[in-house]
Amino acid sequence: MSVQTQRKSKVLSRKEVEGLIANGRSIVIVDGKVLKVDAWLPYHPGGDKAIRHMIGRDATDEVTRFHSSQTLELMNRYQIGRVEAQWTNFLPPIQGGKFRTQEELERLSAEAYTESCSSSEQDTTSSSSSAEHSPIFEPVDRSTSTTRKRNASNLPRASSSSSISSVGLDDAAKPATMSVLDRRTQQELDFDKAKYPSLDAQTQNSITQKYRELQDRIESEGLYKCNYASYGIECLRYGVFLCTFLYMLHAGWYISSAVPLACLWHQLTFTVHDAGHMGVTHDFTTDTTIAMFIASYMGGLSACWWKYNHNVHHLVTNHPEHDPDIQYIPFFAITHRFLESLTTTYYEWVMHYDAFAKALIPIQQYTYYPIMLFARFNLYRLSWVFLLSGTGPKKGPAWWHRYFELVGISFFWTWFGYGVVYRSIPDNFSRFWFVLISHALTSPLHIQITLSHFAMSTADLGVHESFAQKMLRTTMDVDCPQWLDFFHGGLQFQAIHHLFPRIPRHNLRRTQKLVQEFCNEVDIPYALYGFVDGNKRVIGRLADVGRQASILAECQRAIAAEGDYGLH
């Protein structure tokens, strides 16, 4: 047996894995294989943060859903061992998880053994589980074990003041001084725990097993195969919008020509989304080039920025501190947690609940649609910041993507900014309205993206929740007739897409029936609302958080006026 084979077949204990992570190693579990992926972090095309959220976890479902079989095979080079027992997830360091070195664990084991012997001498009638004296596993008796106190740093926790959001408290254990926001956090946790299957290992493992069986069925039915005839129809639609735009511009209908251009941008985004998930040809280089060419050269946006952002969103969906797709302070807050000035692990800054946010959040249900009209301008900003800062990978298969997109965005502003807006449109009045309308009419896309998540759960149920349950708990599907699928572009099947992100969008409607059967079998609610009802739920959520912001502000004013510094 070769040295490499021996290394890969070595069984690593939980203590050894924890010790490696404590020493700064990036350890991920995939199919029972222990992968040390430090060397891959600067090369990963989807960004290092997507990997960091999987450290210490069994990431089998997350990794296999996002990568091709060829990529999964290449991952074996990073294997340093394997685990035998069912893996219990750690909280990743990026999310606040604390880990102990091998030396600390050995010392704690010796201390626990000494305490065990002492306890046995004092009370020979008491019996203890081995887990009670382990510095790794939770004790059976959670109220008396000293080992639990030592291990408290490894429990799931929120990094904000609402530390109960990941752990949850029984009613009897809730502190009398719990703040208004903490009580709201607890209510949402209780609601989700009552609505969704139990978080015990047996239940979640059963859900995971059935989810993987569903994956096998989907693959056997050929739903991962792209229907290129459907893309032929898409290309005809793109051609109609492009020719209409050019004709109207040439005819002097300057402001009106913004409408077909907006429709073209709106429709092209769906292909970028497909290609970004390798859902067209399933080849990384080909699909990524398609996505970058359409996004940068034709739309002025960065597909690489989107992928870096979007991969994190898929892994920590709707988590206030980690998901960049819901971090819109000071303009929007979809959960009361944003009223606490949280730190975002994606942008690595504090999302201050400042005076500007305090003015906007209470009225956000009214500003939602107007702000969505200008969302595309923010995407320009984010794209430029990403590319100019060199945030993406500088090595590996994606090293050239940044330069390709910089050229592409420069090309876009040459043909659009100079060629169309400046040279083809004769007066500033027409230029202003052309730019405004062409961008504002892409707003249905931005509304649809937020629609699938803004009204869904933002509670953190901890590291033991299965991937499938988390995706279905935090994502909504939009119901529409089949003839309208072209308008929604597959984004109406967001819950299904989050479960199986590499399925081409033209196959998502067929996949929906299989997912509904899966949800019925495992007793997970499948959120499906019409477009109007979905919008009502989003506005309702924004109004609810806005009311909470108003109440909090009133409490703070009362405290300042009356000098009552107790908790409200």
Coordinates of C-alpha atoms in Angstrom, one line a residue, residues 98-512:
K98 CA -14.4 27.9 18.7
F99 CA -12.0 25.0 18.5
R100 CA -9.4 23.5 20.9
T101 CA -6.0 22.3 20.0
Q102 CA -4.9 18.7 20.3
E103 CA -2.9 19.6 23.5
E104 CA -6.0 21.3 25.1
L105 CA -8.2 18.3 24.2
E106 CA -5.7 15.8 25.7
R107 CA -5.5 17.9 28.9
L108 CA -9.2 18.1 29.2
S109 CA -9.6 14.4 28.6
A110 CA -7.2 13.8 31.5
E111 CA -9.0 16.2 33.7
A112 CA -12.4 14.6 32.8
Y113 CA -11.0 11.2 33.6
T114 CA -9.7 12.4 37.0
E115 CA -13.1 14.0 37.8
S116 CA -14.8 10.8 36.8
C117 CA -12.7 8.7 39.1
S118 CA -13.3 11.1 42.0
S119 CA -17.1 11.1 41.4
S120 CA -17.1 7.3 41.4
E121 CA -15.4 7.2 44.7
Q122 CA -17.8 9.7 46.3
D123 CA -21.0 8.1 44.9
T124 CA -20.6 4.5 43.6
T125 CA -24.4 4.3 43.0
S126 CA -24.5 6.9 40.3
S127 CA -24.0 5.8 36.7
S128 CA -22.6 8.0 33.9
S129 CA -22.5 8.0 30.1
S130 CA -19.1 8.2 28.5
A131 CA -20.4 11.2 26.7
E132 CA -20.7 13.1 30.0
H133 CA -17.0 13.2 30.5
S134 CA -16.0 13.8 26.9
P135 CA -14.6 17.2 26.0
I136 CA -16.2 16.7 22.5
F137 CA -19.7 15.3 22.9
E138 CA -22.6 17.0 24.7
P139 CA -23.4 15.5 28.2
V140 CA -26.6 13.6 28.7
D141 CA -27.4 15.7 31.8
R142 CA -27.2 19.2 30.5
S143 CA -27.9 20.8 33.8
T144 CA -25.1 19.5 36.0
S145 CA -22.1 18.5 33.9
T146 CA -18.9 20.5 34.3
T147 CA -17.8 19.3 31.0
R148 CA -20.7 21.2 29.3
K149 CA -19.2 24.4 30.7
R150 CA -15.9 23.7 29.1
N151 CA -17.5 22.9 25.8
A152 CA -19.8 25.9 25.7
S153 CA -17.6 27.7 23.2
N154 CA -18.3 25.0 20.6
L155 CA -22.0 25.3 20.8
P156 CA -23.8 27.0 17.9
R157 CA -24.1 30.7 18.7
A158 CA -24.8 34.0 17.1
S159 CA -22.2 36.6 17.0
S160 CA -24.6 39.3 17.9
S161 CA -26.2 40.2 21.2
S162 CA -29.0 37.8 20.5
S163 CA -27.0 34.8 21.4
I164 CA -30.0 32.6 22.0
S165 CA -30.8 32.6 18.3
S166 CA -28.8 29.4 17.6
V167 CA -29.4 27.5 20.8
G168 CA -32.9 28.2 22.0
L169 CA -34.2 28.2 25.6
D170 CA -37.0 26.3 27.2
D171 CA -39.7 28.6 28.6
A172 CA -38.6 27.8 32.1
A173 CA -35.0 28.7 31.3
K174 CA -35.7 32.1 29.7
P175 CA -34.2 34.9 31.6
A176 CA -36.6 37.5 33.1
T177 CA -34.4 40.2 31.6
M178 CA -34.7 39.0 28.0
S179 CA -34.8 42.0 25.7
V180 CA -37.6 42.7 23.2
L181 CA -35.4 41.6 20.3
D182 CA -34.3 38.4 22.1
R183 CA -37.9 37.5 22.8
R184 CA -38.7 38.0 19.1
T185 CA -35.8 35.8 18.1
Q186 CA -37.0 33.1 20.5
Q187 CA -40.6 33.3 19.1
E188 CA -39.3 32.7 15.6
L189 CA -37.2 29.8 16.7
D190 CA -40.1 28.2 18.5
F191 CA -42.3 28.8 15.4
D192 CA -39.9 27.1 13.0
K193 CA -39.3 24.2 15.4
A194 CA -43.0 23.6 15.6
K195 CA -43.6 23.9 11.9
Y196 CA -40.6 21.8 10.6
P197 CA -39.4 18.3 11.4
S198 CA -37.4 17.7 14.5
L199 CA -33.7 18.5 14.5
D200 CA -32.7 15.2 16.2
A201 CA -30.1 13.2 14.3
Q202 CA -32.4 10.4 13.3
T203 CA -35.0 12.7 11.7
Q204 CA -32.5 14.9 9.9
N205 CA -30.5 11.8 8.7
S206 CA -33.7 10.4 7.3
I207 CA -34.4 13.6 5.4
T208 CA -30.9 13.6 4.0
Q209 CA -31.1 10.0 2.9
K210 CA -34.4 10.6 1.0
Y211 CA -33.0 13.8 -0.5
R212 CA -30.1 11.9 -1.9
E213 CA -32.5 9.2 -3.3
L214 CA -34.4 12.1 -5.0
Q215 CA -31.1 13.3 -6.5
D216 CA -30.5 9.8 -7.9
R217 CA -34.0 9.7 -9.4
I218 CA -33.6 13.2 -10.9
E219 CA -30.3 12.2 -12.5
S220 CA -31.8 8.9 -13.8
E221 CA -34.7 10.7 -15.4
G222 CA -32.2 12.9 -17.4
L223 CA -33.3 16.2 -15.8
Y224 CA -29.7 17.4 -15.7
K225 CA -29.5 17.2 -19.4
C226 CA -29.9 20.6 -21.1
N227 CA -32.7 21.1 -23.6
Y228 CA -30.8 23.0 -26.3
A229 CA -33.9 23.4 -28.4
S230 CA -35.3 25.6 -25.6
Y231 CA -32.2 27.8 -25.8
G232 CA -32.8 28.1 -29.6
I233 CA -36.2 29.7 -28.7
E234 CA -34.5 31.9 -26.2
C235 CA -32.0 33.1 -28.8
L236 CA -34.9 34.0 -31.1
R237 CA -36.5 36.0 -28.3
Y238 CA -33.2 37.8 -27.7
G239 CA -32.8 38.5 -31.4
V240 CA -36.3 40.1 -31.6
F241 CA -35.6 42.4 -28.6
L242 CA -32.2 43.4 -30.0
C243 CA -33.5 44.1 -33.5
T244 CA -36.5 46.1 -32.1
F245 CA -34.2 48.2 -30.0
L246 CA -31.8 49.0 -32.9
Y247 CA -34.7 49.7 -35.3
M248 CA -36.4 52.1 -32.8
L249 CA -33.1 53.8 -32.0
H250 CA -32.4 54.3 -35.7
A251 CA -35.9 55.6 -36.3
G252 CA -35.4 58.3 -33.7
W253 CA -37.8 56.8 -31.1
Y254 CA -35.1 57.3 -28.5
I255 CA -37.0 57.0 -25.2
S256 CA -39.2 54.2 -26.5
S257 CA -36.2 52.2 -27.6
A258 CA -35.3 51.8 -23.9
V259 CA -38.2 49.3 -23.5
P260 CA -36.9 46.5 -25.8
L261 CA -33.3 47.0 -24.4
A262 CA -34.6 46.5 -20.9
C263 CA -36.4 43.4 -22.0
L264 CA -33.2 42.1 -23.6
W265 CA -31.2 42.6 -20.4
H266 CA -34.0 41.1 -18.3
Q267 CA -34.1 37.9 -20.4
L268 CA -30.3 37.6 -20.8
T269 CA -29.9 37.5 -17.0
F270 CA -31.6 34.1 -16.9
T271 CA -29.0 32.6 -19.2
V272 CA -26.2 34.1 -17.1
H273 CA -27.8 32.5 -14.1
D274 CA -27.9 29.1 -15.8
A275 CA -24.4 29.3 -17.1
G276 CA -23.1 30.5 -13.7
H277 CA -24.4 27.3 -12.2
M278 CA -22.9 25.2 -15.1
G279 CA -26.4 24.4 -16.2
V280 CA -25.9 24.8 -19.9
T281 CA -23.0 22.6 -21.1
H282 CA -21.9 21.5 -17.6
D283 CA -18.4 22.4 -18.5
F284 CA -16.8 24.9 -16.2
T285 CA -14.8 26.9 -18.7
T286 CA -17.5 26.9 -21.4
D287 CA -20.4 27.9 -19.1
T288 CA -18.3 30.5 -17.2
T289 CA -17.2 32.1 -20.5
I290 CA -20.9 32.3 -21.6
A291 CA -21.9 33.9 -18.3
M292 CA -19.0 36.4 -18.3
F293 CA -19.5 37.4 -22.0
I294 CA -23.3 38.0 -21.6
A295 CA -23.0 39.7 -18.2
S296 CA -19.9 41.9 -18.9
Y297 CA -19.9 42.6 -22.7
M298 CA -23.7 42.9 -23.1
G299 CA -24.8 44.0 -19.6
G300 CA -21.9 45.8 -17.9
L301 CA -22.0 43.5 -14.9
S302 CA -19.5 41.0 -13.4
A303 CA -20.6 37.3 -13.5
C304 CA -17.6 36.5 -11.2
W305 CA -18.8 38.9 -8.6
W306 CA -22.2 37.3 -8.8
K307 CA -20.8 33.8 -8.4
Y308 CA -18.6 34.8 -5.5
N309 CA -21.7 36.4 -3.8
H310 CA -24.3 33.8 -5.0
N311 CA -22.4 30.7 -3.8
V312 CA -22.3 32.1 -0.2
H313 CA -26.0 32.9 -0.5
H314 CA -26.8 29.3 -1.5
L315 CA -24.9 27.9 1.5
V316 CA -26.1 30.2 4.3
T317 CA -29.4 31.2 2.8
N318 CA -31.3 33.9 4.8
H319 CA -28.8 34.0 7.6
P320 CA -28.7 37.7 8.7
E321 CA -25.0 37.7 9.5
H322 CA -23.7 35.6 6.6
D323 CA -26.0 35.8 3.5
P324 CA -25.1 38.9 1.4
D325 CA -28.4 38.6 -0.5
I326 CA -30.4 39.9 2.4
Q327 CA -28.0 42.4 3.8
Y328 CA -29.5 45.6 2.6
I329 CA -29.2 47.9 5.6
P330 CA -29.9 50.8 5.7
F331 CA -32.5 50.5 3.0
F332 CA -34.2 47.2 4.0
A333 CA -34.3 44.9 7.0
I334 CA -36.3 41.7 6.6
T335 CA -35.7 40.6 10.2
H336 CA -35.5 42.4 13.6
R337 CA -31.9 41.1 13.9
F338 CA -30.7 43.9 11.6
L339 CA -31.9 46.4 14.3
E340 CA -28.9 45.3 16.4
S341 CA -26.0 46.5 14.1
L342 CA -24.8 43.0 13.1
T343 CA -21.4 42.2 11.7
T344 CA -21.5 40.7 8.2
T345 CA -19.0 37.9 7.6
Y346 CA -19.2 38.4 3.8
Y347 CA -18.4 42.1 3.7
E348 CA -16.5 42.0 7.0
W349 CA -17.9 45.2 8.4
V350 CA -20.6 46.3 10.9
M351 CA -24.0 46.8 9.4
H352 CA -24.8 49.9 11.5
Y353 CA -28.4 50.5 12.4
D354 CA -27.7 54.2 12.2
A355 CA -29.8 57.3 11.9
F356 CA -30.3 56.8 8.1
A357 CA -31.5 53.2 8.7
K358 CA -33.8 54.4 11.6
A359 CA -35.5 56.8 9.2
L360 CA -35.9 54.3 6.3
I361 CA -36.7 51.0 7.9
P362 CA -40.1 52.1 9.5
I363 CA -41.3 53.0 6.0
Q364 CA -39.6 50.3 4.0
Q365 CA -42.8 48.7 2.8
Y366 CA -43.5 51.9 0.8
T367 CA -39.9 52.4 -0.5
Y368 CA -39.5 48.8 -1.6
Y369 CA -40.7 49.1 -5.2
P370 CA -39.2 52.5 -5.9
I371 CA -35.8 51.4 -4.7
M372 CA -36.1 48.2 -6.8
L373 CA -36.3 50.5 -9.9
F374 CA -32.7 51.6 -9.3
A375 CA -31.3 48.2 -8.2
R376 CA -29.3 47.7 -11.4
F377 CA -27.2 50.8 -10.7
N378 CA -26.1 49.1 -7.5
L379 CA -25.0 46.0 -9.4
Y380 CA -22.7 48.2 -11.5
R381 CA -21.1 49.5 -8.3
L382 CA -20.7 46.0 -6.8
S383 CA -19.2 44.7 -10.0
W384 CA -16.6 47.5 -10.3
V385 CA -15.6 47.1 -6.6
F386 CA -15.2 43.4 -7.0
L387 CA -13.0 43.6 -10.1
L388 CA -10.9 46.6 -9.1
S389 CA -10.2 45.3 -5.6
G390 CA -9.0 41.9 -7.0
T391 CA -11.2 40.0 -4.7
G392 CA -11.6 37.0 -7.0
P393 CA -9.0 34.2 -7.4
K394 CA -5.7 35.2 -8.8
K395 CA -4.5 31.6 -9.4
G396 CA -5.9 28.4 -10.8
P397 CA -8.5 28.0 -13.6
A398 CA -10.2 31.3 -13.0
W399 CA -7.1 33.6 -12.9
W400 CA -7.9 35.2 -16.2
H401 CA -11.6 35.9 -15.5
R402 CA -11.0 39.2 -13.8
Y403 CA -9.2 40.6 -16.9
F404 CA -11.7 39.2 -19.3
E405 CA -14.5 41.0 -17.4
L406 CA -12.6 44.2 -17.1
V407 CA -12.3 44.3 -20.8
G408 CA -15.9 43.3 -21.2
I409 CA -17.3 46.0 -18.9
S410 CA -15.1 48.6 -20.7
F411 CA -16.5 47.3 -24.0
F412 CA -20.0 47.7 -22.6
W413 CA -19.6 51.3 -21.6
T414 CA -18.0 52.0 -24.9
W415 CA -21.0 50.7 -27.0
F416 CA -23.7 51.6 -24.5
G417 CA -22.4 54.7 -22.7
Y418 CA -20.6 56.3 -25.7
G419 CA -22.1 54.7 -28.8
V420 CA -25.8 54.6 -27.7
V421 CA -26.4 57.2 -25.0
Y422 CA -23.9 59.9 -26.1
R423 CA -23.6 59.5 -29.8
S424 CA -27.0 58.1 -30.9
I425 CA -29.3 60.1 -28.7
P426 CA -29.2 63.8 -29.5
D427 CA -30.3 65.6 -26.3
N428 CA -29.9 65.3 -22.6
F429 CA -33.6 65.0 -21.9
S430 CA -33.9 61.9 -24.1
R431 CA -30.7 60.6 -22.7
F432 CA -31.9 60.9 -19.1
W433 CA -35.2 59.1 -19.8
F434 CA -33.6 56.5 -22.0
V435 CA -31.1 55.5 -19.2
L436 CA -33.7 55.7 -16.5
I437 CA -36.4 53.6 -18.3
S438 CA -33.9 51.0 -19.6
H439 CA -32.7 50.3 -16.1
A440 CA -36.0 50.7 -14.2
L441 CA -37.8 48.2 -16.4
T442 CA -35.4 45.5 -15.3
S443 CA -36.9 45.9 -11.8
P444 CA -39.2 42.8 -12.1
L445 CA -36.0 40.7 -12.0
H446 CA -34.8 42.3 -8.8
I447 CA -38.2 42.0 -7.2
Q448 CA -38.4 38.3 -8.2
I449 CA -34.9 37.6 -6.7
T450 CA -35.9 39.1 -3.3
L451 CA -39.4 37.6 -3.5
S452 CA -38.2 34.1 -3.0
H453 CA -36.4 34.9 0.3
F454 CA -37.6 38.1 1.9
A455 CA -40.7 36.6 3.3
M456 CA -39.1 33.3 4.5
S457 CA -37.5 32.3 7.7
T458 CA -34.3 33.9 8.9
A459 CA -34.0 31.9 12.1
D460 CA -30.8 29.9 12.7
L461 CA -31.7 26.4 13.7
G462 CA -28.1 25.4 14.3
V463 CA -25.6 23.1 12.6
H464 CA -27.7 19.9 12.9
E465 CA -30.3 21.0 10.3
S466 CA -30.1 19.1 7.1
F467 CA -29.2 20.9 3.9
A468 CA -32.6 20.0 2.3
Q469 CA -34.7 21.2 5.2
K470 CA -32.8 24.5 5.4
M471 CA -33.2 25.3 1.7
L472 CA -36.9 24.6 1.9
R473 CA -37.4 26.5 5.1
T474 CA -35.7 29.7 3.7
T475 CA -36.9 29.7 0.1
M476 CA -40.2 30.3 -1.6
D477 CA -41.4 29.2 -5.1
V478 CA -43.7 31.3 -7.2
D479 CA -46.6 29.7 -8.9
C480 CA -47.4 30.7 -12.5
P481 CA -48.9 29.2 -15.6
Q482 CA -46.4 27.5 -17.9
W483 CA -46.8 30.0 -20.7
L484 CA -45.3 32.6 -18.3
D485 CA -42.2 30.7 -17.6
F486 CA -40.2 32.7 -20.1
F487 CA -41.0 35.9 -18.1
H488 CA -39.8 34.4 -14.8
G489 CA -36.9 32.6 -16.4
G490 CA -36.8 29.7 -14.0
L491 CA -36.3 32.0 -11.0
Q492 CA -39.9 31.2 -9.9
F493 CA -38.6 27.7 -8.9
Q494 CA -36.1 29.0 -6.4
A495 CA -36.7 26.4 -3.8
I496 CA -36.1 23.6 -6.3
H497 CA -33.1 25.5 -7.7
H498 CA -31.6 25.8 -4.2
L499 CA -32.0 22.0 -3.7
F500 CA -30.5 21.2 -7.2
P501 CA -28.7 24.3 -8.5
R502 CA -27.2 22.7 -11.6
I503 CA -30.5 21.6 -13.2
P504 CA -31.2 23.6 -16.3
R505 CA -34.0 26.0 -15.8
H506 CA -36.2 24.5 -18.6
N507 CA -36.3 21.2 -16.6
L508 CA -37.3 22.8 -13.3
R509 CA -41.1 22.5 -13.8
R510 CA -40.7 18.8 -14.3
T511 CA -38.5 18.6 -11.3
Q512 CA -41.2 20.4 -9.2

